[in-house]
PDB file of C-alpha atoms in Angstrom:
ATOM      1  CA  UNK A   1      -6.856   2.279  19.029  1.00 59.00           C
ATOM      2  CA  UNK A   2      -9.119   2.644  15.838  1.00 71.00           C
ATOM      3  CA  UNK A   3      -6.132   3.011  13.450  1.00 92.00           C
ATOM      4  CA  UNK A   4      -7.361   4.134  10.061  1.00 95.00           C
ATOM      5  CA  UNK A   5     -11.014   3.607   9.673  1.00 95.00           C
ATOM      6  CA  UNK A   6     -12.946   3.720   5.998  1.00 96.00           C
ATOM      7  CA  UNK A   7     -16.378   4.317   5.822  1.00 96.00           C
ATOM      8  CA  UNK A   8     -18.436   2.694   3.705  1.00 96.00           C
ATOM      9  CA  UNK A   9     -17.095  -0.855   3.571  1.00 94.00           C
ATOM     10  CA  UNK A  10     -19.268  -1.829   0.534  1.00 95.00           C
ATOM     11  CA  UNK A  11     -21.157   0.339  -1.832  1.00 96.00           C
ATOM     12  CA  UNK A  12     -23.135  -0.323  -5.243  1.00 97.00           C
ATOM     13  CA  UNK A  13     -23.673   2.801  -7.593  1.00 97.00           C
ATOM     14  CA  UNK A  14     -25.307   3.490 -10.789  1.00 97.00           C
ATOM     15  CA  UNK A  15     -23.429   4.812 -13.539  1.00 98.00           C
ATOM     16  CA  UNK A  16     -23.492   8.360 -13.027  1.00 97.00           C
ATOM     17  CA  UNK A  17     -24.031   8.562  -9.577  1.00 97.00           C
ATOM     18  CA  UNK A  18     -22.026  10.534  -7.112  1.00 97.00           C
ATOM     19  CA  UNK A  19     -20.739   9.460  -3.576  1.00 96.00           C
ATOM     20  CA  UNK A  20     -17.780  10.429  -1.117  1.00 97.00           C
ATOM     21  CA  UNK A  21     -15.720   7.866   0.753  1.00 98.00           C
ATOM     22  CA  UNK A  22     -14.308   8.869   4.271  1.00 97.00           C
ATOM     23  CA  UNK A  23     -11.008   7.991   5.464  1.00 98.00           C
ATOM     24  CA  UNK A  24     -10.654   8.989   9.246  1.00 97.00           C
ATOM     25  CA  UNK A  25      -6.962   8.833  10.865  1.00 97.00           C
ATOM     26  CA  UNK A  26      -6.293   9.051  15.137  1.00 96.00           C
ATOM     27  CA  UNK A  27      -2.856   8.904  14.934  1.00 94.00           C
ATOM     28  CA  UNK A  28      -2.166  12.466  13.980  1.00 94.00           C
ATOM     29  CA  UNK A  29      -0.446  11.897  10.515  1.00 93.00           C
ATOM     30  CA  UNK A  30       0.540  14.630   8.449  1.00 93.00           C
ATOM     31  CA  UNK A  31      -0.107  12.718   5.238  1.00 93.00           C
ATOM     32  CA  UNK A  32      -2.921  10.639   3.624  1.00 94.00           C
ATOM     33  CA  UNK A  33      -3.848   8.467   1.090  1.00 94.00           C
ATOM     34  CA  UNK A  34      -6.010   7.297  -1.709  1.00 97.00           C
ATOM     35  CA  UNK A  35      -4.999   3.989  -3.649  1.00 96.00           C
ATOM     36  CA  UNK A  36      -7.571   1.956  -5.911  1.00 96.00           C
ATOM     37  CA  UNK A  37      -6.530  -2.098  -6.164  1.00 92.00           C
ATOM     38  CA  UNK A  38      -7.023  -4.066  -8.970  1.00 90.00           C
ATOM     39  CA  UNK A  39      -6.741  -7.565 -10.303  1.00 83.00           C
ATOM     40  CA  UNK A  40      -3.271  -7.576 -11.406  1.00 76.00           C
ATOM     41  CA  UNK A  41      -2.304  -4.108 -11.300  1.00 79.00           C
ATOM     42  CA  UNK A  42      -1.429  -3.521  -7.773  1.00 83.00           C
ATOM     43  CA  UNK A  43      -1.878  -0.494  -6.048  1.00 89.00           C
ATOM     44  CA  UNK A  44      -2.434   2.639  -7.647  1.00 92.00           C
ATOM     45  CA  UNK A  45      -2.252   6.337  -5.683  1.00 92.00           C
ATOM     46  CA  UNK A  46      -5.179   8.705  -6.869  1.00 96.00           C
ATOM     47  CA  UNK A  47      -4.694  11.342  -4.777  1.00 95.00           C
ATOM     48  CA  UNK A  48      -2.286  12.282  -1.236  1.00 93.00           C
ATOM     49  CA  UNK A  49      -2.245  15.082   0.855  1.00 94.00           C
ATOM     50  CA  UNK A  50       0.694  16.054   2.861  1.00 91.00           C
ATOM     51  CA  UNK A  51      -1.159  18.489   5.234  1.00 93.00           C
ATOM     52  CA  UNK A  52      -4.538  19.898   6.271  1.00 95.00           C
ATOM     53  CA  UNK A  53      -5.798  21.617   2.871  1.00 94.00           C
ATOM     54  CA  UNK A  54      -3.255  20.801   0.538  1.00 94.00           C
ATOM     55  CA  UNK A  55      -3.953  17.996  -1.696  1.00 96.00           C
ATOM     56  CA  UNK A  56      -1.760  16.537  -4.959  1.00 93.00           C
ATOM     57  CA  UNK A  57      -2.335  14.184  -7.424  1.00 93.00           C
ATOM     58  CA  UNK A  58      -1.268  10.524  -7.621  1.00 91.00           C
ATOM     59  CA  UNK A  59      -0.939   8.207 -10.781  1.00 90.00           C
ATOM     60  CA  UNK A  60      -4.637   8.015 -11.474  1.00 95.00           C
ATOM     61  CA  UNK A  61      -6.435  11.026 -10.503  1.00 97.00           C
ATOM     62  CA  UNK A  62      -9.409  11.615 -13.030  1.00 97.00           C
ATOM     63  CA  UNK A  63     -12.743  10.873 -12.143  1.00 97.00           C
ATOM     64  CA  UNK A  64     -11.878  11.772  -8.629  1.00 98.00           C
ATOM     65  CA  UNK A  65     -11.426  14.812  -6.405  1.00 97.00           C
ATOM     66  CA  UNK A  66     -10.308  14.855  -2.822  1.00 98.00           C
ATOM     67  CA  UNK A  67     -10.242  17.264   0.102  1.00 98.00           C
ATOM     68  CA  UNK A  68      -8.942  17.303   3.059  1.00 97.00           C
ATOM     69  CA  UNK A  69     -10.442  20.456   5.436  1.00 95.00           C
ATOM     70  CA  UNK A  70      -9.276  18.566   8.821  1.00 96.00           C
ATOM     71  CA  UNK A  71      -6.233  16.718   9.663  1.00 96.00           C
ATOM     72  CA  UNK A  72      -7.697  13.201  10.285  1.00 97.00           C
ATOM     73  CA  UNK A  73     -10.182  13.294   7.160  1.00 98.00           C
ATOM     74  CA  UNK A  74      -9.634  12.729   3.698  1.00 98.00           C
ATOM     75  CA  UNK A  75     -12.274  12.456   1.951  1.00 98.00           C
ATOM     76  CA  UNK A  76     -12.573  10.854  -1.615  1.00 98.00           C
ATOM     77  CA  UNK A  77     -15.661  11.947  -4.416  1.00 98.00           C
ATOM     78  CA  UNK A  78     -16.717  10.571  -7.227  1.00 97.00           C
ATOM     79  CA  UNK A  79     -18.684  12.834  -8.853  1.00 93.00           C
ATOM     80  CA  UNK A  80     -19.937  11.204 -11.562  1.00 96.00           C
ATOM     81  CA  UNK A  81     -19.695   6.923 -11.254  1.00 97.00           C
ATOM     82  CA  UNK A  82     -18.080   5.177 -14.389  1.00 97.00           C
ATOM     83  CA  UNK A  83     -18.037   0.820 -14.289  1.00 97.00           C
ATOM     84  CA  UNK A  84     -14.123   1.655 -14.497  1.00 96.00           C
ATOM     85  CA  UNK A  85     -14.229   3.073 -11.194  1.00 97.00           C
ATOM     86  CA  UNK A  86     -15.368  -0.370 -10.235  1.00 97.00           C
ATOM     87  CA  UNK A  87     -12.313  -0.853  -7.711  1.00 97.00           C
ATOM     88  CA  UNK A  88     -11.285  -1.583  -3.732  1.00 95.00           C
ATOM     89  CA  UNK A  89     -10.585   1.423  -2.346  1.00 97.00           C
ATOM     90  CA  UNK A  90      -7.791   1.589   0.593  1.00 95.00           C
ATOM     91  CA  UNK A  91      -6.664   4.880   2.255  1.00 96.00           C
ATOM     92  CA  UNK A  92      -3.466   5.096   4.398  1.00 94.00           C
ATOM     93  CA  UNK A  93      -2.275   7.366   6.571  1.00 93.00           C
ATOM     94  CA  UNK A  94       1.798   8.108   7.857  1.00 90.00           C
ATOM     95  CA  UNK A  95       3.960  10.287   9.580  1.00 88.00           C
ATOM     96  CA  UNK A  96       5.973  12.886   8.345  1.00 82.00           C
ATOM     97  CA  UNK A  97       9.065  11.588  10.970  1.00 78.00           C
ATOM     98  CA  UNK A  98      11.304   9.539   8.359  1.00 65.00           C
ATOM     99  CA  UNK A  99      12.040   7.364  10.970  1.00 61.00           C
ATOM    100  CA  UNK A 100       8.374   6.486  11.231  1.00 66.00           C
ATOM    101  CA  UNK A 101       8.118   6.051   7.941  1.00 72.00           C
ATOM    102  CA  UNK A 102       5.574   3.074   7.318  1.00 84.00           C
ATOM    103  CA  UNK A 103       2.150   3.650   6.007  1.00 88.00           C
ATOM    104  CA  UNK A 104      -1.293   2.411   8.121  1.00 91.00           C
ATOM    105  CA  UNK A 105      -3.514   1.134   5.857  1.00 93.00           C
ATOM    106  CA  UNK A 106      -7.951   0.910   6.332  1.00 94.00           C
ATOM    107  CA  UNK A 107      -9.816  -2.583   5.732  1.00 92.00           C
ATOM    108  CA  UNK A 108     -11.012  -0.728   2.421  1.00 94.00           C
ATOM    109  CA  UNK A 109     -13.950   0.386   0.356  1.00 96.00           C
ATOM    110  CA  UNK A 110     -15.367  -2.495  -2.214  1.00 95.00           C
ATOM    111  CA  UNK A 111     -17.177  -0.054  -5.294  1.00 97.00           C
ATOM    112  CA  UNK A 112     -18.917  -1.508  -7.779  1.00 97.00           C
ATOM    113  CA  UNK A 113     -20.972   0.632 -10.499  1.00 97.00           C
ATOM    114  CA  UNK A 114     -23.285  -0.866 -12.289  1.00 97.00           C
TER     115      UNK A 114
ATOM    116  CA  UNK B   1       9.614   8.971 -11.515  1.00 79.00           C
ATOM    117  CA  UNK B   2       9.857   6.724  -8.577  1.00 85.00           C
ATOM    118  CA  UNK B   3       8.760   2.696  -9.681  1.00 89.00           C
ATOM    119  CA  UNK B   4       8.775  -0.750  -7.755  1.00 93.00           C
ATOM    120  CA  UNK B   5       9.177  -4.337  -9.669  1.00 94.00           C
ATOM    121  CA  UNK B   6       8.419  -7.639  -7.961  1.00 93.00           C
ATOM    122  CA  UNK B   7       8.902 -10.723  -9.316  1.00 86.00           C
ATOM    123  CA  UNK B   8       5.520 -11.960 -11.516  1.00 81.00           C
ATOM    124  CA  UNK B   9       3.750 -14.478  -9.374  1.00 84.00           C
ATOM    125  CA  UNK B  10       1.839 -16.165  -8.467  1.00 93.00           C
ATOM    126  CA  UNK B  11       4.300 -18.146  -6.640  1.00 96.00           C
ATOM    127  CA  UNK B  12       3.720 -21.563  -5.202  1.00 97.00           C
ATOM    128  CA  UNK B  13       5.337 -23.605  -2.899  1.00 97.00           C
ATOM    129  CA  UNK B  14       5.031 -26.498  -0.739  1.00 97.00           C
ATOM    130  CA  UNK B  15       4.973 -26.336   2.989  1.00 97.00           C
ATOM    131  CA  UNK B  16       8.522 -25.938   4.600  1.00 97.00           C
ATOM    132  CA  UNK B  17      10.179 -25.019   1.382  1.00 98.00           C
ATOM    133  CA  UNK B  18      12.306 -21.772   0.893  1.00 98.00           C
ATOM    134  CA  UNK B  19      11.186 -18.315  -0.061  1.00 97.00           C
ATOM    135  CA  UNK B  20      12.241 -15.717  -1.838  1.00 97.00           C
ATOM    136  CA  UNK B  21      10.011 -13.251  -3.831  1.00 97.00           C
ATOM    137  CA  UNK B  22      12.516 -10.377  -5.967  1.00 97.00           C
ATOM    138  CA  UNK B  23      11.650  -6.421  -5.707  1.00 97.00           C
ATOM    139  CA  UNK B  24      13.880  -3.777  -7.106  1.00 97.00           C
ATOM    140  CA  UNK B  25      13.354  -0.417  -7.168  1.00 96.00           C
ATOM    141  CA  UNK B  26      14.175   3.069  -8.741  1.00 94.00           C
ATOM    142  CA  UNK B  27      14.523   6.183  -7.177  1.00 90.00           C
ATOM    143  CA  UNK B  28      16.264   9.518  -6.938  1.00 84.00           C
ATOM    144  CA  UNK B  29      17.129  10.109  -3.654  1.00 80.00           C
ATOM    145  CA  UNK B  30      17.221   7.369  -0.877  1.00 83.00           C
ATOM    146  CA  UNK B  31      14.115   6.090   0.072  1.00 90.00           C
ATOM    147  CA  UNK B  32      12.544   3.824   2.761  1.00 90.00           C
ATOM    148  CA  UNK B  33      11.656   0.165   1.880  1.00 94.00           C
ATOM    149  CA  UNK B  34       8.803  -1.427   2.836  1.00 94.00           C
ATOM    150  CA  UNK B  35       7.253  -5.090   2.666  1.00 97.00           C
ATOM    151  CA  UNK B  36       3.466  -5.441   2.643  1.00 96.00           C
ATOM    152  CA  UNK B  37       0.915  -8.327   3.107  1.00 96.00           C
ATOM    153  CA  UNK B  38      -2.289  -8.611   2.158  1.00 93.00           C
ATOM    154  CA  UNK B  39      -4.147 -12.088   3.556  1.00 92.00           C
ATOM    155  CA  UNK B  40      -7.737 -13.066   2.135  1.00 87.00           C
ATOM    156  CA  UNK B  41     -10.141 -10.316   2.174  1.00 83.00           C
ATOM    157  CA  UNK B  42      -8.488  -7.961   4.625  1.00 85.00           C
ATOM    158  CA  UNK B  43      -6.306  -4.701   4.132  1.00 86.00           C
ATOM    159  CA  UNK B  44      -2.178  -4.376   4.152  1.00 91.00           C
ATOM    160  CA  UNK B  45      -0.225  -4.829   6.639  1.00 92.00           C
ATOM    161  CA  UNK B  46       3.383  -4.014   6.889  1.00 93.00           C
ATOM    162  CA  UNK B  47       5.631  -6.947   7.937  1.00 96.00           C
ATOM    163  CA  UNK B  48       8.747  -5.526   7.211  1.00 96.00           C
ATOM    164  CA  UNK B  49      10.870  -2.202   6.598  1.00 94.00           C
ATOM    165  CA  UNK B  50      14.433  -1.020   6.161  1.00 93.00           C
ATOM    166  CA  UNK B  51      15.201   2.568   6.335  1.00 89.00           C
ATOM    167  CA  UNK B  52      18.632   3.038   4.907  1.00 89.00           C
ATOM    168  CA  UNK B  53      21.764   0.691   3.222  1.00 92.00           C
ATOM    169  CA  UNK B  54      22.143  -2.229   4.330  1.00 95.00           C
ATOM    170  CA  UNK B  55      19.353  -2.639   7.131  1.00 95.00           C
ATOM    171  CA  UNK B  56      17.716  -5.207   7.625  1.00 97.00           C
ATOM    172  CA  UNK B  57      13.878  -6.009   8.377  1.00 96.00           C
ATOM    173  CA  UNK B  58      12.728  -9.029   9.916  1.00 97.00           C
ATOM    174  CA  UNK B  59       9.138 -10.119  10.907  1.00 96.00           C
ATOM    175  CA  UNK B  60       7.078 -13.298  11.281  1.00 95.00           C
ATOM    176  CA  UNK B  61      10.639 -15.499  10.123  1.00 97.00           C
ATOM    177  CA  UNK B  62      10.773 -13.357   6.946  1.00 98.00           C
ATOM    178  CA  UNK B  63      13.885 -11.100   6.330  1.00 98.00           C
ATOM    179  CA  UNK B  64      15.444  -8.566   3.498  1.00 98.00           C
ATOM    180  CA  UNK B  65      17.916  -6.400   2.976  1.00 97.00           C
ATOM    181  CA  UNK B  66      18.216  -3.208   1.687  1.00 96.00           C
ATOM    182  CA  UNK B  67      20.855  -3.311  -0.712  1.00 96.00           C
ATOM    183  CA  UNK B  68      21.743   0.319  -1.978  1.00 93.00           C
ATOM    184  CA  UNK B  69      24.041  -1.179  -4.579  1.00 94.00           C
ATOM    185  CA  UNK B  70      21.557  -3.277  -6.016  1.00 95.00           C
ATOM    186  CA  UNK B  71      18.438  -0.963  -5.403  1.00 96.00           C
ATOM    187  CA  UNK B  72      17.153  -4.580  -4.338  1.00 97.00           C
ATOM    188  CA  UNK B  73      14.807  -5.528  -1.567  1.00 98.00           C
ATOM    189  CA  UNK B  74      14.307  -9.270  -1.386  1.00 98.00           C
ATOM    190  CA  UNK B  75      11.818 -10.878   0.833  1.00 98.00           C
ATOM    191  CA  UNK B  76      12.734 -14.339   1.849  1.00 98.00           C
ATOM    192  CA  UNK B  77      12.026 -17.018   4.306  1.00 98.00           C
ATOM    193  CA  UNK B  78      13.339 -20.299   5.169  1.00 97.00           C
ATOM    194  CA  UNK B  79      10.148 -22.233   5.418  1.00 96.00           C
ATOM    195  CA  UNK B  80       7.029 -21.515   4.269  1.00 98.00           C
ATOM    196  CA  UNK B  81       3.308 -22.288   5.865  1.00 97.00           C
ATOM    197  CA  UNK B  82       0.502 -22.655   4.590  1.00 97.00           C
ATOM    198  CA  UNK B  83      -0.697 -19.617   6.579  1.00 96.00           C
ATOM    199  CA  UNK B  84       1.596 -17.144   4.878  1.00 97.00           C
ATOM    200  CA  UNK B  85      -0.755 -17.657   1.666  1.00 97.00           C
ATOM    201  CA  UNK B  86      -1.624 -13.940   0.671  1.00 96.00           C
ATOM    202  CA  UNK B  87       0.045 -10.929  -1.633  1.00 94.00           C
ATOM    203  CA  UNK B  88       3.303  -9.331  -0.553  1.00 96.00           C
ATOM    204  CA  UNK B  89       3.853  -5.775  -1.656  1.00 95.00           C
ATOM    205  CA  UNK B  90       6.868  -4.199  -2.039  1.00 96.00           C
ATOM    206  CA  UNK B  91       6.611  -0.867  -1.037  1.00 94.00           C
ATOM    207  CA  UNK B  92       9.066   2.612  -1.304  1.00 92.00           C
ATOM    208  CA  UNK B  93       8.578   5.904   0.059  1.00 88.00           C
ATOM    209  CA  UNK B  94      11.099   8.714  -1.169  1.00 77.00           C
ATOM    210  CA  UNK B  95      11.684  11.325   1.143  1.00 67.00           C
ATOM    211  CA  UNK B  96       9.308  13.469  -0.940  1.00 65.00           C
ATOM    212  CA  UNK B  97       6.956  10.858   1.055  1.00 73.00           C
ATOM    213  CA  UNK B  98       4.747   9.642  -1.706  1.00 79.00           C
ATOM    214  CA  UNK B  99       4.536   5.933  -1.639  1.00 83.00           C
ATOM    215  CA  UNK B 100       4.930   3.844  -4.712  1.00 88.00           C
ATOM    216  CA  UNK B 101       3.989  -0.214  -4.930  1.00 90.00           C
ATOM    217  CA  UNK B 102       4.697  -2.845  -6.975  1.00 92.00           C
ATOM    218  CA  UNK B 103       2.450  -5.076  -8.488  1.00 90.00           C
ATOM    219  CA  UNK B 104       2.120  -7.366  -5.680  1.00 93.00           C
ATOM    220  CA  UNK B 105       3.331 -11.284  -5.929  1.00 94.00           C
ATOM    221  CA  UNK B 106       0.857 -13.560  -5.275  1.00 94.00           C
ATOM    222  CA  UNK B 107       2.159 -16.621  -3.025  1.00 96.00           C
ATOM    223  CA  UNK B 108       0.179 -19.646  -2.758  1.00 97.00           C
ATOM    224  CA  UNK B 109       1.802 -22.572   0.074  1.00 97.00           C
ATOM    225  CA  UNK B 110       0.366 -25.952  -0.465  1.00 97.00           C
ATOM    226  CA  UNK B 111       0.321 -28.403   2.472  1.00 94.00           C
TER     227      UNK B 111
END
């Protein structure tokens, strides 16, 4: 029972470079998402889907796009690296039953550009 | 729009003493509270939720209750370990089903 599962777990970039991060989901949730964590600032949502190919934006989207062409992907780009991007990266997944309402979180994505 | 606010930490306690870290929240319709922990170099984890008024979630000894009346969510615990060092999130999601943290507290148990 893989849960949610981010791929990579650590990645160094270049400013200016582009990457994706993958966020797979077996558990057939209907929505997703992107968060960036901080020192001292929490949790922050970039970007959440609520269903295969619709996608919204969070708190801080730019710099980022996201898609999300199958249910149990959503995939996160950077298209062009900035050091403030520097950031762990968790994706979460959760149902759309109310009464399942708690979000499953990956072990996360540690960016740093450089 | 939606917010969370947790008590500033970090917090720190010695072994066996009492817990209680504050989160209060804001929303427009009536949402489903969460508790998150996040240990040393790992991901969340959920250790607690309430789902409507006056519920309460219990996990691992810790316990709060959803106060409607308040919009509180308090997470306490009678006595600490030093294993429950980590960052607790509180944690909403509105029936619109975005989720919204709060800063995270940052609780530090000394034996």
């Amino acid at each position: 029972n893989a849960g949610v599962t981010q791929t990579p777990k650590f990645r160094v970039l270049k400013t200016g470079q582009s990457m994706t991060l993958l966020c797979a989901q077996d558990m057939n949730h209907e929505y997703m998402y992107w968060y960036r964590q901080d020192p001292g600032m929490g949790l922050r949502l970039i970007h959440y889907s609520v269903g295969e190919g619709t996608t919204a934006k969070g708190e801080v989207p730019d710099g980022y796009n996201v898609s999300r062409l199958k249910k149990q992907n959503f995939l996160l780009g950077l298209e062009s690296a900035a050091p403030s991007q520097t950031s762990v990266y968790f994706c979460a997944s959760s149902s759309r039953d109310r009464g399942l309402a708690e979000a499953f979180f990956g072990q996360g994505t540690r960016l740093t550009v450089v | 729009g939606d917010s969370v606010t947790q008590m500033e930490g970090p917090v720190t306690l010695s072994e066996e003493a009492f817990l209680t870290i504050n989160c209060t929240y804001t929303a427009t319709g009536y949402p489903s509270l969460f508790w998150y922990v996040q240990y040393p170099g790992e991901g969340l984890q959920l250790l607690l939720k309430a789902t409507k008024a006056d519920d309460k979630g219990s996990n691992k000894g810790f316990e709060a209750t959803y106060r409607k009346e308040t919009t509180s969510f308090h997470l306490e615990k009678g006595s600490v370990q030093v294993s429950d060092s980590a960052v607790y999130f509180c944690a909403l999601r509105e029936y619109g089903n975005k989720l919204v943290f709060g800063a995270g507290t940052i609780l530090r148990v000394k034996s």
